[in-house]
XYZ file of C-alpha atoms in Angstrom:
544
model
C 132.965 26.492 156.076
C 132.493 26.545 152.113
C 130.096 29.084 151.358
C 127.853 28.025 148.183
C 126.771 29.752 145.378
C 123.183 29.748 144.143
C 122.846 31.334 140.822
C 119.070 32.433 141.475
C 117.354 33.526 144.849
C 116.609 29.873 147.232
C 112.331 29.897 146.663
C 110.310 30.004 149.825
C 111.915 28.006 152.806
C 109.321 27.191 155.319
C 106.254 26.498 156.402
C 102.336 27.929 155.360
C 102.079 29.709 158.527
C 104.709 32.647 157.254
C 103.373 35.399 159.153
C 104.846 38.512 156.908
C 108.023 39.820 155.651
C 111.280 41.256 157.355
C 113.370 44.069 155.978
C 117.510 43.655 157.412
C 119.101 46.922 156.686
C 123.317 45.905 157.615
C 125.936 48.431 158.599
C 129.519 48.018 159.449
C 131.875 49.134 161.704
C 135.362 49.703 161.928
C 136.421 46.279 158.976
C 139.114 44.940 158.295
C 141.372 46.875 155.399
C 142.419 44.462 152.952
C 143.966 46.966 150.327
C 147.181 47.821 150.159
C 146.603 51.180 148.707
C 143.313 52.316 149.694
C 140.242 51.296 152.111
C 138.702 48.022 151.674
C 135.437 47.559 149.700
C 133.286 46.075 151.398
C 129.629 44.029 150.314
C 127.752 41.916 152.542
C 126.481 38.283 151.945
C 123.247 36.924 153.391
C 122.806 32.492 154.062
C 120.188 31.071 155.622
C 120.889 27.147 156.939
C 118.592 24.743 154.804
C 118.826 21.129 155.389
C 122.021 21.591 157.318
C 123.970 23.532 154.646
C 123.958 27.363 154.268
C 122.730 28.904 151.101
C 122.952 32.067 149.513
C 119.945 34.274 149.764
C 121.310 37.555 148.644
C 124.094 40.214 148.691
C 124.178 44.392 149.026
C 125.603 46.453 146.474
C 129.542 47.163 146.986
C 130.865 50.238 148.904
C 133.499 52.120 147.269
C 136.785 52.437 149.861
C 134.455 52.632 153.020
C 135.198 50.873 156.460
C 132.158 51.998 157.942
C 129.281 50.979 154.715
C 125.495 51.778 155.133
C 124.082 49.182 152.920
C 121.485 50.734 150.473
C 120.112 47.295 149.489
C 118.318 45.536 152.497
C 118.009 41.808 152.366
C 114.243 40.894 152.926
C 113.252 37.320 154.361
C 110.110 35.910 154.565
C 109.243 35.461 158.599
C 108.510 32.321 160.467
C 107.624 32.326 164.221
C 107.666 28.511 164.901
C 111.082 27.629 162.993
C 114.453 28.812 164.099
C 115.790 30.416 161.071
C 119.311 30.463 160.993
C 121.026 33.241 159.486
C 124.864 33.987 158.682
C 125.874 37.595 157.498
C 129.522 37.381 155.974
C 130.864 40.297 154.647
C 133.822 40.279 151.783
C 136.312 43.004 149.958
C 135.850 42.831 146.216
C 138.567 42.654 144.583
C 137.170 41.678 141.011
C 134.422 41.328 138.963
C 134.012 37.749 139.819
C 130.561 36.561 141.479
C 132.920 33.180 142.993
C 133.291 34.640 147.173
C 136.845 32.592 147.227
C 138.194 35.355 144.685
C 137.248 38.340 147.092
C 138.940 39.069 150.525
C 137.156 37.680 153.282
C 136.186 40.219 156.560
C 134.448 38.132 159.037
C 130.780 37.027 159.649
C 127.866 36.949 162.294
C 125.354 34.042 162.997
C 122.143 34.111 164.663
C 118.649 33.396 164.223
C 116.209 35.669 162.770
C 113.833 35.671 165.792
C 117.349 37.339 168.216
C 117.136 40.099 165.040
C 113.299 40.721 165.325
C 113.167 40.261 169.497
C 115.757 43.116 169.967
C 114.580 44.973 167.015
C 118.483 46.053 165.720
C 121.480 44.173 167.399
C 125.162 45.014 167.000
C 127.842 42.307 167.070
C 131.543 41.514 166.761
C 132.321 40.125 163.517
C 134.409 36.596 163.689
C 137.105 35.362 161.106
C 136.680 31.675 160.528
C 139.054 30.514 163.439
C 136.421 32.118 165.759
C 138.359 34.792 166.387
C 137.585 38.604 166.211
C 137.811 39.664 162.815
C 139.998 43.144 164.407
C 137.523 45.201 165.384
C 135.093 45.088 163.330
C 131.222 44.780 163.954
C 128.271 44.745 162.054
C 124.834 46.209 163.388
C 121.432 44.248 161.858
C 118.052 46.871 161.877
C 114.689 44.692 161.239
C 111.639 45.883 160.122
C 108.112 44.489 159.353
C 107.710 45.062 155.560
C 103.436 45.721 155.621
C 101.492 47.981 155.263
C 99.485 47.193 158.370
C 96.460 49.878 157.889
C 92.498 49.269 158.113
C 90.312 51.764 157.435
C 86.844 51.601 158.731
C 83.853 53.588 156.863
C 80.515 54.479 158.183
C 78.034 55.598 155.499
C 74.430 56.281 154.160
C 72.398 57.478 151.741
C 69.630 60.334 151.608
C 67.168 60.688 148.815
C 68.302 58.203 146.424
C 66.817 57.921 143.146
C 63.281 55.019 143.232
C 63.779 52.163 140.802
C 61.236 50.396 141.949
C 57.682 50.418 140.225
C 55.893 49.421 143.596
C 57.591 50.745 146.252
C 61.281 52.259 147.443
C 64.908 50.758 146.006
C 66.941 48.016 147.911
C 70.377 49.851 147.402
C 73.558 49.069 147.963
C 77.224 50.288 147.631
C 80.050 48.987 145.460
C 83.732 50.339 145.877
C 86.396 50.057 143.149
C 89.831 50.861 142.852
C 92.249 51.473 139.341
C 93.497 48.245 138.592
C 97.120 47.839 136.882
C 95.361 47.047 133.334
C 93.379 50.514 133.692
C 90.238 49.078 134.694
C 88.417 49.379 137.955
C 88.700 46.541 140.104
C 85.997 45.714 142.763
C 86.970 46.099 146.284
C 84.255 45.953 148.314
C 80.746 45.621 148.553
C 77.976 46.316 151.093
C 74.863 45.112 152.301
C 71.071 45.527 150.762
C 69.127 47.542 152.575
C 66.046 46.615 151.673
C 62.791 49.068 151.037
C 63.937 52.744 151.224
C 65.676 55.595 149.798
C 67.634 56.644 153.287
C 69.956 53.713 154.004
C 72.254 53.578 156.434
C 74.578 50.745 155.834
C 76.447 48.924 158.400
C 80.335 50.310 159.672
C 83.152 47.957 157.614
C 86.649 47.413 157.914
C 88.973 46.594 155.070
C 93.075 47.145 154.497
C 94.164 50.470 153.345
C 96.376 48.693 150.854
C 93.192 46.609 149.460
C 90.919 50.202 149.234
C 93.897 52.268 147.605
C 97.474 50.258 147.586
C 97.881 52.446 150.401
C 98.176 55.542 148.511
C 95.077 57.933 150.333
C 95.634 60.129 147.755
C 94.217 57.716 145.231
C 91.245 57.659 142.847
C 88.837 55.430 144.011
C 85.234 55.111 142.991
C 81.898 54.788 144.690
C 78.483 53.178 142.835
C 74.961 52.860 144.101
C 73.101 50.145 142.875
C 69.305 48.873 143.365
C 68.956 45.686 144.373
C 67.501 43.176 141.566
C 66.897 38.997 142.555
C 67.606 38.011 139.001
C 71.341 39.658 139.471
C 70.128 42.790 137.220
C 70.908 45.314 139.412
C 69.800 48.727 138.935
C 72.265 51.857 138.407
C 71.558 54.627 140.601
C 74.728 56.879 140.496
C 78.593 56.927 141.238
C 80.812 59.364 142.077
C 85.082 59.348 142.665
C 86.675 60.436 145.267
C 89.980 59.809 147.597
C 90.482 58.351 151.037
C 92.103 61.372 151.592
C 88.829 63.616 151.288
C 86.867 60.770 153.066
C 88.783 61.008 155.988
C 87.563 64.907 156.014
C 84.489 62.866 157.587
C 84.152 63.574 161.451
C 81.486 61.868 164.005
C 80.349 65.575 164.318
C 80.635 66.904 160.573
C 79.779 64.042 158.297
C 80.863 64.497 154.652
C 78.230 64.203 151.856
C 79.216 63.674 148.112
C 76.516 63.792 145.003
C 75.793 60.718 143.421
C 75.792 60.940 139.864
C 73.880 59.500 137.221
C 75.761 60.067 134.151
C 72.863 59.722 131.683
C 70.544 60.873 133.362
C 73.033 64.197 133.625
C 73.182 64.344 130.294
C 69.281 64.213 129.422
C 68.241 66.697 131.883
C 68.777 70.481 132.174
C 67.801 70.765 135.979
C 69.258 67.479 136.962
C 70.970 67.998 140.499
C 72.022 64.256 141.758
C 70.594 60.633 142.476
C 70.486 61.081 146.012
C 73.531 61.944 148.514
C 75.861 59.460 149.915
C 76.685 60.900 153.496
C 80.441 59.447 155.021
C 79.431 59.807 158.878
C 82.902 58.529 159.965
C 85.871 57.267 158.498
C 89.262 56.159 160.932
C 92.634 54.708 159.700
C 93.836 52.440 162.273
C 96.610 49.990 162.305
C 95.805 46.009 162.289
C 98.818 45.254 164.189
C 100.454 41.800 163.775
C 102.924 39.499 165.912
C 105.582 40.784 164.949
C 104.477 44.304 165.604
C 104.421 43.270 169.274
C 107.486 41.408 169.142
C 109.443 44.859 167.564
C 107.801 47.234 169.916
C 109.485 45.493 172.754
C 106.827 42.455 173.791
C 108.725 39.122 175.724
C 107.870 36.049 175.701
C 107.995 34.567 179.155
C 108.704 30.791 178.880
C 107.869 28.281 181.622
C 107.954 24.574 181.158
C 105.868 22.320 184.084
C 106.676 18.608 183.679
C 105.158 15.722 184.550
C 107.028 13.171 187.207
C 103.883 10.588 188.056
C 104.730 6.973 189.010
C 102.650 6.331 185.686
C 106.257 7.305 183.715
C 107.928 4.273 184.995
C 111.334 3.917 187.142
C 113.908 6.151 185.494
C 116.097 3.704 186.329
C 114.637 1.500 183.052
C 114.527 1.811 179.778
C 110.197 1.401 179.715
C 110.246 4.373 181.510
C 109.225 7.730 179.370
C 111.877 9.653 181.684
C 114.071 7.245 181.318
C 117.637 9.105 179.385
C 119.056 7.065 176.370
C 122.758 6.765 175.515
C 121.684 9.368 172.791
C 120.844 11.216 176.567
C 117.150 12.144 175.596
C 114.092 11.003 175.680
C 110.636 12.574 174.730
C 110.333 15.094 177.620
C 113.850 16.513 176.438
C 112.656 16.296 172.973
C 109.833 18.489 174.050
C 111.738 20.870 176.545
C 114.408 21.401 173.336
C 111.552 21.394 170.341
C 109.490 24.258 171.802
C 112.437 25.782 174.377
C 115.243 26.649 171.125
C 112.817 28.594 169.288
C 111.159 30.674 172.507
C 114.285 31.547 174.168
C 115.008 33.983 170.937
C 111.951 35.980 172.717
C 112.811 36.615 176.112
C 116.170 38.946 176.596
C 117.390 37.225 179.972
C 116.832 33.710 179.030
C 116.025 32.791 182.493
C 112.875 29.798 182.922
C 110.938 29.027 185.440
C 111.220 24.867 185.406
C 108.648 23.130 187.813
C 107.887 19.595 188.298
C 104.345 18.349 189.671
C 103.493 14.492 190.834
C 106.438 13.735 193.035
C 107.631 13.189 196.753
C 110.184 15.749 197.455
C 112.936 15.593 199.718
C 113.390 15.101 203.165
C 110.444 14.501 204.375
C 108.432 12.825 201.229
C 105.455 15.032 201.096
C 103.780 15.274 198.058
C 104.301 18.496 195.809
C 102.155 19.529 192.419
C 104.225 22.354 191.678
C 107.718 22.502 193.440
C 110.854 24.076 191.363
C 113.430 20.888 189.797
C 116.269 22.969 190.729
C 115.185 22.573 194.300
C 115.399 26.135 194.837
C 111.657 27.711 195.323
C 112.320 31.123 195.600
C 114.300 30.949 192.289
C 113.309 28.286 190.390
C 115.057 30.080 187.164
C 117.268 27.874 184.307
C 119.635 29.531 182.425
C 118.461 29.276 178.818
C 116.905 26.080 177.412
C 120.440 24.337 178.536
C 119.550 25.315 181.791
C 116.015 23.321 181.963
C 117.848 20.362 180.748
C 120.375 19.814 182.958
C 118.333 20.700 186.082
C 115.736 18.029 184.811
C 118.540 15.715 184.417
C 119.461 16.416 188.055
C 116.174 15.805 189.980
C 115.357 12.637 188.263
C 117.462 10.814 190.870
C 116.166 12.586 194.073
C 112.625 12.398 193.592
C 110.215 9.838 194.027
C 107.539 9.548 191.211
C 104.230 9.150 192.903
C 100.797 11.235 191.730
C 98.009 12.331 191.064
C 98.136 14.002 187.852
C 97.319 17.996 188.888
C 97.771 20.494 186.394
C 95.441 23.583 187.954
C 98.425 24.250 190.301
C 101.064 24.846 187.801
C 98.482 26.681 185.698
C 97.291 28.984 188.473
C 101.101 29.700 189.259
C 102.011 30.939 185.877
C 98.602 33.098 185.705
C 99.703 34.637 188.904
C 102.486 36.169 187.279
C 100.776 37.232 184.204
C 97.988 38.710 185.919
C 101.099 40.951 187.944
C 101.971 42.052 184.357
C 98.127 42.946 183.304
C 99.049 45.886 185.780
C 101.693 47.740 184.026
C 98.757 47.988 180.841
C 101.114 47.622 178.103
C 101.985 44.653 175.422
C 105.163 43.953 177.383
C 105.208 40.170 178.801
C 103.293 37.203 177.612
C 103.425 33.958 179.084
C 103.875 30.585 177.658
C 103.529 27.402 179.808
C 104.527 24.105 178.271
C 103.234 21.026 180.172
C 104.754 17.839 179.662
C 102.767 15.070 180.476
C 102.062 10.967 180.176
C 98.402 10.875 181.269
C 95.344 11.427 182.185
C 94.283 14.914 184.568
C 93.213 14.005 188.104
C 91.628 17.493 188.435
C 90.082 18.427 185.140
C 87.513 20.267 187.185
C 89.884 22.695 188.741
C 92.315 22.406 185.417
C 89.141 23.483 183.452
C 88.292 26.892 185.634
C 91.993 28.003 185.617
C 92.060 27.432 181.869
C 88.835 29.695 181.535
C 90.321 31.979 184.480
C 93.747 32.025 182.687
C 91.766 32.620 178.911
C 91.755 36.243 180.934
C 95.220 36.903 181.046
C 98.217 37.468 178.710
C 98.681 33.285 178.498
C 98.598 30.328 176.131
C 99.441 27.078 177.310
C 101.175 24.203 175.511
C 100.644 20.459 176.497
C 102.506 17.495 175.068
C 101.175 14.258 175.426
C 104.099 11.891 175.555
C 103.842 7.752 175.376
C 100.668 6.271 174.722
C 98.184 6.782 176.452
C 94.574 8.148 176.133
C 94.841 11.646 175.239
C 91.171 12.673 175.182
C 90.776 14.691 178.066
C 93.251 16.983 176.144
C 91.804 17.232 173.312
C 89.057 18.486 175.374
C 91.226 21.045 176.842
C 92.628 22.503 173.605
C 89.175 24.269 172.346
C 89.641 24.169 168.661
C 86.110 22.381 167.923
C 84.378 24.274 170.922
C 84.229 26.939 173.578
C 86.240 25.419 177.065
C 83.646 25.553 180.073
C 84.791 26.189 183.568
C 82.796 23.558 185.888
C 80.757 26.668 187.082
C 79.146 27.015 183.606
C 81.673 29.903 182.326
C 82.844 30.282 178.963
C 86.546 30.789 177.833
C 87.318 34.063 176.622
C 89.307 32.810 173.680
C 91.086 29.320 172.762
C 94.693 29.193 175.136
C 95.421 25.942 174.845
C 97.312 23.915 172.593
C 97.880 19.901 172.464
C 99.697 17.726 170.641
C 100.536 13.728 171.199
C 104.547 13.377 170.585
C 103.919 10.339 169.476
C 102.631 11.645 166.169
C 105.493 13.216 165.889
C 108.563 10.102 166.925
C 109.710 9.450 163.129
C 109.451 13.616 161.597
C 111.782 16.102 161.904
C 112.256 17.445 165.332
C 111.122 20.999 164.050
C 107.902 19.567 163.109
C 107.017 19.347 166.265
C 107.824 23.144 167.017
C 105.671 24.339 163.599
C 102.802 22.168 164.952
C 102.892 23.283 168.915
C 103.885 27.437 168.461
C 101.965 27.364 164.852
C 98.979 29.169 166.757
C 100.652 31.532 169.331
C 101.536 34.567 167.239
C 97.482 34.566 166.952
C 96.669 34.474 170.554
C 99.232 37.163 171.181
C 97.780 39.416 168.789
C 94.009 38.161 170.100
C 94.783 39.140 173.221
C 96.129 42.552 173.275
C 93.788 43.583 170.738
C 91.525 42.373 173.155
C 92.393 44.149 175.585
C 93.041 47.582 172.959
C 96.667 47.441 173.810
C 99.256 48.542 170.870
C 102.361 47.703 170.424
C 104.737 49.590 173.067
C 106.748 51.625 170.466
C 104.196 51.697 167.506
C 104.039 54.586 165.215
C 100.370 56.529 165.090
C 98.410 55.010 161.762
């Protein structure tokens, strides 16, 4: 493989849904020594795979005669959940000054995605010399960490005897809070509600990000003003006063804190002036707004089940018409599904071992009828090794099954949500479950598909359905509750939005990683939605 230079950093690869940034700190093991006269020295070389070709994203600093370098410099990458992001780490001896890699010494390389790096948190691996062979024993261990500040910090507050402004009856105050801004200024951060008529408010709780109140820093200047309330946008100054998250947090449900609001001018003119009124913090709490990937590197798998359609609606496999029929490319769009959504949720779960059912045939011997049997024939482990696996078991059933109907999805459904109501026991963010459904048609039993989508709104569960071939899609659309809250046929309401569809036929002449971006697009946000939900942290998260 030629590795490419870029003279400047490749600019944002990806999609809009980038859900944060990842740190890689590299070390390495036990490299090959290239120099004759002393250790090798060793710098490491980060490509990412754009367009089919890897480019250059970054390099660490060189260390000095060392074997065994800790990398000061980390590389950090910009994070995408619904791409596979392909990453090679390639590690060199330099030998001269030169920036060409051809002039150094080459000591192996390691390729994976970023979502293996971020699912086990820090991986080690044998490093391979371009023949695919060990490069001696050398290995090289990847650390990844979320690079945000993911702090909120929610304030309580009121007011006590604040200064009247108004000729004819109380003030309508509110509170304003600033922070320094980098040109030396104070920049507006938040801003409260009017409460309207009195000199005692008590303002509503709010939440906003640590970094927003004070760039993080609690030890930072920030200030507070009082204002009363004026239609024609000529608000009245009461008083201000500075203070630091840091002292705010002082405030306890018990022991409020209260701080003087000052009118400077006032000050000024009057001998006996005391304040404009207290400001009283009755609680403040720094708590941490944690994010996908939060769960995903405290330990959180993704449990991956696919459920796919075999109606007598598909066609005979046998013929070309039909949508299971395999081409000589050997796929069709239920592989194109299976491999779109499959390659990038596999990274997720550490066995790699999915459930793959099949509903809408006659099974073997006897012909019965079965909406949710296992298309490795084997019920009491219907597991697939990896996304591979699904594919070739699929490929397998086709020609012992007879395609017949109706088109049942509550059974899969309620199958899956069996298992991920098992794992609601253990109370942590450990296993979430992900059913694709592949399907040609219309739902038989959107009644009982309907209550075990409300039922399953419950659990720790998002389900995926693509629509393949052409037909009426609109009982899906109902299904997937972006416009409006899913009712269960006994009147109640979804807990929150599980279900996402997509018609593959709007997506026959794109990339085949559009598809993924469009179907897994919203699942980091149901993940997070639903162990917040439930007040469930991340398994191995850090106190705020």
């Amino acid at each position: 493989m030629a590795y490419t230079m870029t003279p400047t950093p490749a600019g944002p690869v990806g999609s809009q849904y980038c859900v944060c940034k990842v740190e890689l700190s590299i070390c390495g093991q036990n490299l090959l020594d290239r120099d004759v006269t002393s250790k090798s020295d060793p710098f490491c070389v980060l490509f990412m795979e754009v367009n089919g070709k890897w480019v250059e994203l970054d390099r660490t600093e060189t260390a000095v005669n060392n074997l065994n370098p800790a990398f000061a410099k980390k590389f950090i990458i910009d994070y995408h959940f619904e791409e596979v992001q392909k990453l090679k780490f390639a590690l060199f001896d330099q030998d001269k000054s030169s920036t060409q890699l051809y002039e150094h010494d080459f000591l192996g390389e390691f390729s994976c995605t970023l979502g293996m790096i971020v699912s086990s948190k820090k991986i080690t691996r044998t490093l391979l010399l371009g023949n695919g062979k060990p490069a001696g024993k050398g290995m090289i261990t990847i650390a990844a960490q979320e690079l945000s500040d993911n702090r909120v910090i929610t304030l309580s507050v009121a007011g006590r005897k604040l200064d009247k402004k108004d000729l004819f009856g109380k003030s309508d105050p509110f509170l304003e809070f600033y922070k320094p801004g980098d040109d030396g200024k104070w920049m507006l951060v938040h801003r409260t509600e009017v409460i309207k008529y009195t000199l005692d408010p008590v303002w509503k709780p709010f939440t906003v990000p640590l970094v927003s109140l004070c760039d993080g820093d609690v030890e930072k200047l920030i200030k507070v003003t009082c204002y009363d309330y004026d239609s024609d946008g000529g608000h009245d100054f009461i008083g201000e006063f500075q203070t630091s998250v840091a002292r705010l947090c002082e405030a306890q449900d018990a022991s409020p804190l209260e701080l003087e609001c000052i009118n400077p001018k006032k000050q000024k003119k009057k001998k006996n002036y005391k304040n404009s009124g207290i400001i009283i913090v009755k609680s403040c709490k720094i708590t941490r707004d944690f994010s996908f990937l939060d769960y995903i590197l405290g330990g959180c798998q993704l449990m991956f089940t696919v459920g796919i359609d075999f109606t007598a609606s598909n066609g005979n496999p046998q013929e070309p018409s039909s949508l299971h029929y395999i081409n000589p490319l050997g796929t069709n769009e239920y592989l194109s599904a299976i491999w779109a959504v499959g390659q990038i949720i596999q990274d997720y779960d550490s066995d790699k071992m999915f459930p793959a059912l099949g509903f809408g045939a006659q099974l073997p011997p006897d012909w019965k009828v079965s909406h949710e049997f296992a298309i490795n024939f084997n019920p009491r482990n219907p597991f697939c090794s990896g996304v591979e696996g699904i594919v070739q078991a699929y490929s397998a059933c086709l020609p012992h099954i007879r395609f017949y109907g109706p088109t049942n999805f509550s059974p899969i459904i309620n199958h899956v949500a069996r298992f991920a109501a098992q794992a609601t026991q253990q109370e942590t963010a450990s296993q979430y479950f992900i059913l694709l459904i592949i399907t040609d048609g219309v739902i038989s039993d959107m009644d009982e598909t309907r209550h075990a989508v409300v039922q399953a709104s419950k659990l720790p569960m998002s389900i995926i359905i693509v629509g393949v071939g052409n037909a009426d899609f609109a009982a899906m659309e109902f299904l997937d509750g972006d416009s409006r809250v899913l009712h269960s046929y006994t009147g109640e309401e979804a807990v929150r939005d599980i279900v996402q569809f997509v018609p593959f036929r709007n997506f026959r002449n794109v990339p085949k990683e559009t598809l993924a971006k469009a179907v897994l697009a919203e699942l980091p946000q149901q993940v997070v939605q639903y162990f917040k939900h439930q007040n469930l942290p991340p398994i191995n998260s850090e106190p705020a």
